[in-house]
PDB file of C-alpha atoms in Angstrom:
ATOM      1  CA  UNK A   1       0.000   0.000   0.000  1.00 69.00           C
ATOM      2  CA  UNK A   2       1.235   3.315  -1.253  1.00 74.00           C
ATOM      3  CA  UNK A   3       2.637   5.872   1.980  1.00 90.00           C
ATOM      4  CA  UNK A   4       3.168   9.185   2.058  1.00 94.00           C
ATOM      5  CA  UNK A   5       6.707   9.930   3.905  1.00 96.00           C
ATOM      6  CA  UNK A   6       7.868  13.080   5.233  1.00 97.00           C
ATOM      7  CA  UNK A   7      11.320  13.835   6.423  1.00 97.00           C
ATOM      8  CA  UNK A   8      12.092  17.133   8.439  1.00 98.00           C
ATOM      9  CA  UNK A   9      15.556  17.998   9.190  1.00 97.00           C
ATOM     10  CA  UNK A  10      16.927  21.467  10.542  1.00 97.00           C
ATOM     11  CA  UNK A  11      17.745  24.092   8.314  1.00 97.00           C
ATOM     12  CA  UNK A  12      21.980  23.881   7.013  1.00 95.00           C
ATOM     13  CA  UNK A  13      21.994  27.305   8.733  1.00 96.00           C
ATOM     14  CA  UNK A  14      20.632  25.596  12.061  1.00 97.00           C
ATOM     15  CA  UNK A  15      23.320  24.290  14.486  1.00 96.00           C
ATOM     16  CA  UNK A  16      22.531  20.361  15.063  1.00 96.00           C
ATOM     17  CA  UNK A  17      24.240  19.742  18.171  1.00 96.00           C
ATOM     18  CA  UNK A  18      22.713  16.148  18.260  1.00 96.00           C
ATOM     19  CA  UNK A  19      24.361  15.454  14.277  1.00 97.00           C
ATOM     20  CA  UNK A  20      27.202  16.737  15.896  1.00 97.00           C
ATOM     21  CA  UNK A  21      27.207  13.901  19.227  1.00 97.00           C
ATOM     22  CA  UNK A  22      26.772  11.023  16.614  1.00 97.00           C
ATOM     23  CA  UNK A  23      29.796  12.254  14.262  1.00 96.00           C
ATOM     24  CA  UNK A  24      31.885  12.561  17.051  1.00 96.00           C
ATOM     25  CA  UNK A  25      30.489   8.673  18.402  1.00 96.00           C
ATOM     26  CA  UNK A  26      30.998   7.434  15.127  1.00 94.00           C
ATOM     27  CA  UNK A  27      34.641   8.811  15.201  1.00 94.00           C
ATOM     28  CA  UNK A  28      35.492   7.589  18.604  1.00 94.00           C
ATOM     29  CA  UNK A  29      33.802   4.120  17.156  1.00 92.00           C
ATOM     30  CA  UNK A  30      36.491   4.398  14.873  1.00 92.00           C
ATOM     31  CA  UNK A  31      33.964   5.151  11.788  1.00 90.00           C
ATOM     32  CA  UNK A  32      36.543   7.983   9.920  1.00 86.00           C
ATOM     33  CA  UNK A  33      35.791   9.586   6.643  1.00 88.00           C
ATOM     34  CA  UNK A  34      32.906  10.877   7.805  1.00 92.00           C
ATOM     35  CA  UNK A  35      32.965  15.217   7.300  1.00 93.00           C
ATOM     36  CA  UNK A  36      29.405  15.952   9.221  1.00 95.00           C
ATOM     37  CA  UNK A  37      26.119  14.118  10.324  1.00 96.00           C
ATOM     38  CA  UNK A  38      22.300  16.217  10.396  1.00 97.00           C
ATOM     39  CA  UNK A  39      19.846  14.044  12.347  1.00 97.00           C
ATOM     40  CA  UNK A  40      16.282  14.589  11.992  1.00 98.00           C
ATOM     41  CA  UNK A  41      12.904  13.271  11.702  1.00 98.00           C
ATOM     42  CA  UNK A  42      11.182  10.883   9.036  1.00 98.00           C
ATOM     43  CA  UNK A  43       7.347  10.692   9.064  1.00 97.00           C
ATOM     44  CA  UNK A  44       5.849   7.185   7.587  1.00 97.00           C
ATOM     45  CA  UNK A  45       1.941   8.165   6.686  1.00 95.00           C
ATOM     46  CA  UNK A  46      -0.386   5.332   6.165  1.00 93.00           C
ATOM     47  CA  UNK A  47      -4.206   6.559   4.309  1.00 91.00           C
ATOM     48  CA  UNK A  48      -7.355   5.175   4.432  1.00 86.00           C
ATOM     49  CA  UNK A  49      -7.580   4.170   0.980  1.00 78.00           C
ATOM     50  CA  UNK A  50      -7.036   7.615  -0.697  1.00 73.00           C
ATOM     51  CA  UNK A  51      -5.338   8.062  -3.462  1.00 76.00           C
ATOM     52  CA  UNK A  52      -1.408   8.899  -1.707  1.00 76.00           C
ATOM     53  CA  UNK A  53      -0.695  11.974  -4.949  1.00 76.00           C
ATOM     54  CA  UNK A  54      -4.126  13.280  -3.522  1.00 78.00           C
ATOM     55  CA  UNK A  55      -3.087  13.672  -0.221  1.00 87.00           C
ATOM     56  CA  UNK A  56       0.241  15.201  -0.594  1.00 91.00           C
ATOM     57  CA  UNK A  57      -1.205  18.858  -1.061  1.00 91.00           C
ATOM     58  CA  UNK A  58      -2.874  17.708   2.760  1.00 91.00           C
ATOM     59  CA  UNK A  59      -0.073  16.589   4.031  1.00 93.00           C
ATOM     60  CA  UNK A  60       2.062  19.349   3.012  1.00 94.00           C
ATOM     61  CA  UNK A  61       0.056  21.466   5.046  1.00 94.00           C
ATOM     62  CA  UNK A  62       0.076  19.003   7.754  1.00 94.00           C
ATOM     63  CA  UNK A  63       3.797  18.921   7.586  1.00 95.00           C
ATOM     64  CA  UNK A  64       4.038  22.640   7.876  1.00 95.00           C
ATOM     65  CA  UNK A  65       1.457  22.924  10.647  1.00 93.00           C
ATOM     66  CA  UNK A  66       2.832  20.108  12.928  1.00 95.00           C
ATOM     67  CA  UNK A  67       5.064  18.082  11.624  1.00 96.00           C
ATOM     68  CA  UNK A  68       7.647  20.871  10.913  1.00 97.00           C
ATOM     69  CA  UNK A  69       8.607  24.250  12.493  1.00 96.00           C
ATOM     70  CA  UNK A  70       8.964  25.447   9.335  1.00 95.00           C
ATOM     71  CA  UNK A  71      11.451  28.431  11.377  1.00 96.00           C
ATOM     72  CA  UNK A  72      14.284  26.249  11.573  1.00 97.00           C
ATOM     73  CA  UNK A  73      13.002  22.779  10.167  1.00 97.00           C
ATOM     74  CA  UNK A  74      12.741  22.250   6.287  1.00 97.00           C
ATOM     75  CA  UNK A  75      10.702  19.042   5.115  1.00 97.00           C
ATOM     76  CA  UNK A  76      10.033  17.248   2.181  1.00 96.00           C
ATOM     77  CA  UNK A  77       6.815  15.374   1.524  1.00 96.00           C
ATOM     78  CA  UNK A  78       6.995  12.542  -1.119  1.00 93.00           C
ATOM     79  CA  UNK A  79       4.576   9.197  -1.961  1.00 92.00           C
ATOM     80  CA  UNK A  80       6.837   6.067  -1.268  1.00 88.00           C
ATOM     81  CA  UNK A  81       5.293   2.633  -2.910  1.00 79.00           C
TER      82      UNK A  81
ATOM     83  CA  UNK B   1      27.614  16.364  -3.103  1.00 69.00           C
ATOM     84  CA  UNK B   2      26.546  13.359  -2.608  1.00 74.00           C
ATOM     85  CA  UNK B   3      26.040  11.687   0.721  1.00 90.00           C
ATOM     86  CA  UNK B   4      24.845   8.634   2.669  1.00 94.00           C
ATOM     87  CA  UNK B   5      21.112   8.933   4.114  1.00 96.00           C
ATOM     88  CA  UNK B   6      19.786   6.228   7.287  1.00 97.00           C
ATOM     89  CA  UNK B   7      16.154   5.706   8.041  1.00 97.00           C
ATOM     90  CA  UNK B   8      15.284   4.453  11.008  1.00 98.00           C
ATOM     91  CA  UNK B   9      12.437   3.180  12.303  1.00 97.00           C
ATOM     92  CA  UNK B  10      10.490   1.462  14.749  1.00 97.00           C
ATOM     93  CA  UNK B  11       9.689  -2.249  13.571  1.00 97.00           C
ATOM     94  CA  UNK B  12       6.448  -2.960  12.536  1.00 95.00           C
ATOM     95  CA  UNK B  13       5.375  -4.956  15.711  1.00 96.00           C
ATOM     96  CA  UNK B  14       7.183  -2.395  18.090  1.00 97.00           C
ATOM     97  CA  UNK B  15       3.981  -0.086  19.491  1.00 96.00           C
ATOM     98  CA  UNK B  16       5.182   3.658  18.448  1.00 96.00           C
ATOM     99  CA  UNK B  17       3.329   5.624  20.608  1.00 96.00           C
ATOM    100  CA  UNK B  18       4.902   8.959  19.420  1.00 96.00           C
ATOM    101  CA  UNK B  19       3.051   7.570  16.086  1.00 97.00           C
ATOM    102  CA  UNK B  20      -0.039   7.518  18.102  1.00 97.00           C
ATOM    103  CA  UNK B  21       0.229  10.869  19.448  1.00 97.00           C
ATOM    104  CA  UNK B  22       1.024  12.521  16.032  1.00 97.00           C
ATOM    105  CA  UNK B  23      -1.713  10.692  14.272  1.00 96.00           C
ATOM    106  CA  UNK B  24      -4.271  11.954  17.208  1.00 96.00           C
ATOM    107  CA  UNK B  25      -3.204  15.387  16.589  1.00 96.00           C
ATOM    108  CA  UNK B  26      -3.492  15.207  12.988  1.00 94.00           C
ATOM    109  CA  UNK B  27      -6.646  14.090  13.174  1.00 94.00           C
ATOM    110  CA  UNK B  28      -8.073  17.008  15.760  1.00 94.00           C
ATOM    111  CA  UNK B  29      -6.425  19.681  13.717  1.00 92.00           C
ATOM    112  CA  UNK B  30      -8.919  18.470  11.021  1.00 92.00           C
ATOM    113  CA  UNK B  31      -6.487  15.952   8.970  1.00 90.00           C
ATOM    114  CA  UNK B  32      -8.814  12.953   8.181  1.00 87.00           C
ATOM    115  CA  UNK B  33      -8.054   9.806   5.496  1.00 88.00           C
ATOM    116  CA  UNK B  34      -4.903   8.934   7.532  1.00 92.00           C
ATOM    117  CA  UNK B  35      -4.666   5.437   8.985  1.00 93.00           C
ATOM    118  CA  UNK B  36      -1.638   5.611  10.847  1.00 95.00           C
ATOM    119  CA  UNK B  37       1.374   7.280  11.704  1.00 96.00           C
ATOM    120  CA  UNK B  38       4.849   5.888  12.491  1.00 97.00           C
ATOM    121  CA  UNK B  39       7.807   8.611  13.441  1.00 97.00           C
ATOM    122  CA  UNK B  40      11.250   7.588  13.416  1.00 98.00           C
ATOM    123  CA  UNK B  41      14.872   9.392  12.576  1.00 98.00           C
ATOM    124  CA  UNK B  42      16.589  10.348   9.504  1.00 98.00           C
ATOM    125  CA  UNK B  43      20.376  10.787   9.460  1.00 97.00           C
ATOM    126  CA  UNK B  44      22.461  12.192   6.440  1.00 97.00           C
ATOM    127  CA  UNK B  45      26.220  11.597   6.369  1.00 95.00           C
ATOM    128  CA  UNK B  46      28.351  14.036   4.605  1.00 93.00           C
ATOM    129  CA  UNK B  47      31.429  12.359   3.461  1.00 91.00           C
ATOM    130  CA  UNK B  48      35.382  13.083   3.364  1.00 86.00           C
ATOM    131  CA  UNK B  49      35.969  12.787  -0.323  1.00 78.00           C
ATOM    132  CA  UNK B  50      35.735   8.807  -0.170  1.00 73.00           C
ATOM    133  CA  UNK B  51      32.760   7.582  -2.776  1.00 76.00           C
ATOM    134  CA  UNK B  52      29.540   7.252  -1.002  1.00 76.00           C
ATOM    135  CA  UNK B  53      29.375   3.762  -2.802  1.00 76.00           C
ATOM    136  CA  UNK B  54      32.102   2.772  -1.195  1.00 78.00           C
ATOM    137  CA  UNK B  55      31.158   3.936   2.155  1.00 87.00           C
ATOM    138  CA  UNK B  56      27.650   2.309   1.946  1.00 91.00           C
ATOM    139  CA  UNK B  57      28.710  -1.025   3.881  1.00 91.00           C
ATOM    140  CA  UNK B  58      30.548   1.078   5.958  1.00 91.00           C
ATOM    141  CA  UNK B  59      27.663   2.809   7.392  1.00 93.00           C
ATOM    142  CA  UNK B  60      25.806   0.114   7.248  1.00 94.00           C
ATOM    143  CA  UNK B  61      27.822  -1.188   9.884  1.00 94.00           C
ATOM    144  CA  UNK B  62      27.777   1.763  11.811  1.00 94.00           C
ATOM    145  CA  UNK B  63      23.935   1.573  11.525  1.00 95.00           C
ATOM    146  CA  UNK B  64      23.692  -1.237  13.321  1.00 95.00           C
ATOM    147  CA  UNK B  65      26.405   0.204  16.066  1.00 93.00           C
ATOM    148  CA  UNK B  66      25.526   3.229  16.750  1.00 95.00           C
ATOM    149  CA  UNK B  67      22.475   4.323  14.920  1.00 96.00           C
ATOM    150  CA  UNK B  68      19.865   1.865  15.337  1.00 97.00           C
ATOM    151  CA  UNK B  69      18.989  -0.894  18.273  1.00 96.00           C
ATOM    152  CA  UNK B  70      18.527  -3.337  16.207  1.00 95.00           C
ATOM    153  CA  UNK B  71      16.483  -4.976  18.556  1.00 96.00           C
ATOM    154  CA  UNK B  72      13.556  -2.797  18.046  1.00 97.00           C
ATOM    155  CA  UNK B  73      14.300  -1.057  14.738  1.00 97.00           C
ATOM    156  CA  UNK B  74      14.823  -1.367  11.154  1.00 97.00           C
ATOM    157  CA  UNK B  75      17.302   0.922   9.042  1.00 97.00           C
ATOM    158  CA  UNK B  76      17.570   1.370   5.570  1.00 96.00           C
ATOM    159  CA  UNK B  77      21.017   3.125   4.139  1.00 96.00           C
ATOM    160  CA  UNK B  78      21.321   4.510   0.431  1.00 93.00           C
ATOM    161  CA  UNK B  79      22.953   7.058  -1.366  1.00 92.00           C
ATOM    162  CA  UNK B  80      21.067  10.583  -2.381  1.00 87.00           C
ATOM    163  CA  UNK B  81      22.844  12.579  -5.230  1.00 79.00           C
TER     164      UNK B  81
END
């Protein structure tokens, strides 16, 4: 069943102190290579039978309502099959 | 530039209860037609020059370190141009 999916993640201008914790785990882990890490959120949207391209317009406002602060959060709102 | 993207999320048997809540509010600010709601975290990787390719099984492994409990989640790592 089609899903609509919506991932928010701070602005680039945002500081992400948390991205910033798991890059410097990853580094003590021994993970190098790695130049920065942005942690957000991804939303996984199940619908009751409508149509997911009809709902996206919804969603987006959704997203932008309570999903996302859209001050310092961006988001993208796609269908995933 | 391209760089290494990790889903996480719940598994499907795990209750999400920050689902729950989101899909409540959704629903009392008027957003109808959605069935359920599952919230989990999104992590992009910015990478030192190596190939994202070749850092794929890489993160993988730091996915299942550091990233996820594998106990109760599910990740999914590709690259994003």
């Amino acid at each position: 069943m089609p899903r609509v999916v919506v991932d928010v993640m701070l602005k680039p201008e945002i500081l992400d102190p948390q991205g910033k914790a798991v890059h410097g785990a990853l580094e003590r882990l021994g993970f190098d290579g790695i130049s920065a890490v942005r942690q957000g959120k991804r939303f996984e949207i199940e619908l009751d039978g409508k149509e997911a391209s009809d709902a996206v317009a919804e969603i987006e406002e959704a997203a932008s309502t309570l999903l996302a602060n859209p001050v310092i959060e961006d988001f993208d709102v796609r269908v995933e099959p």
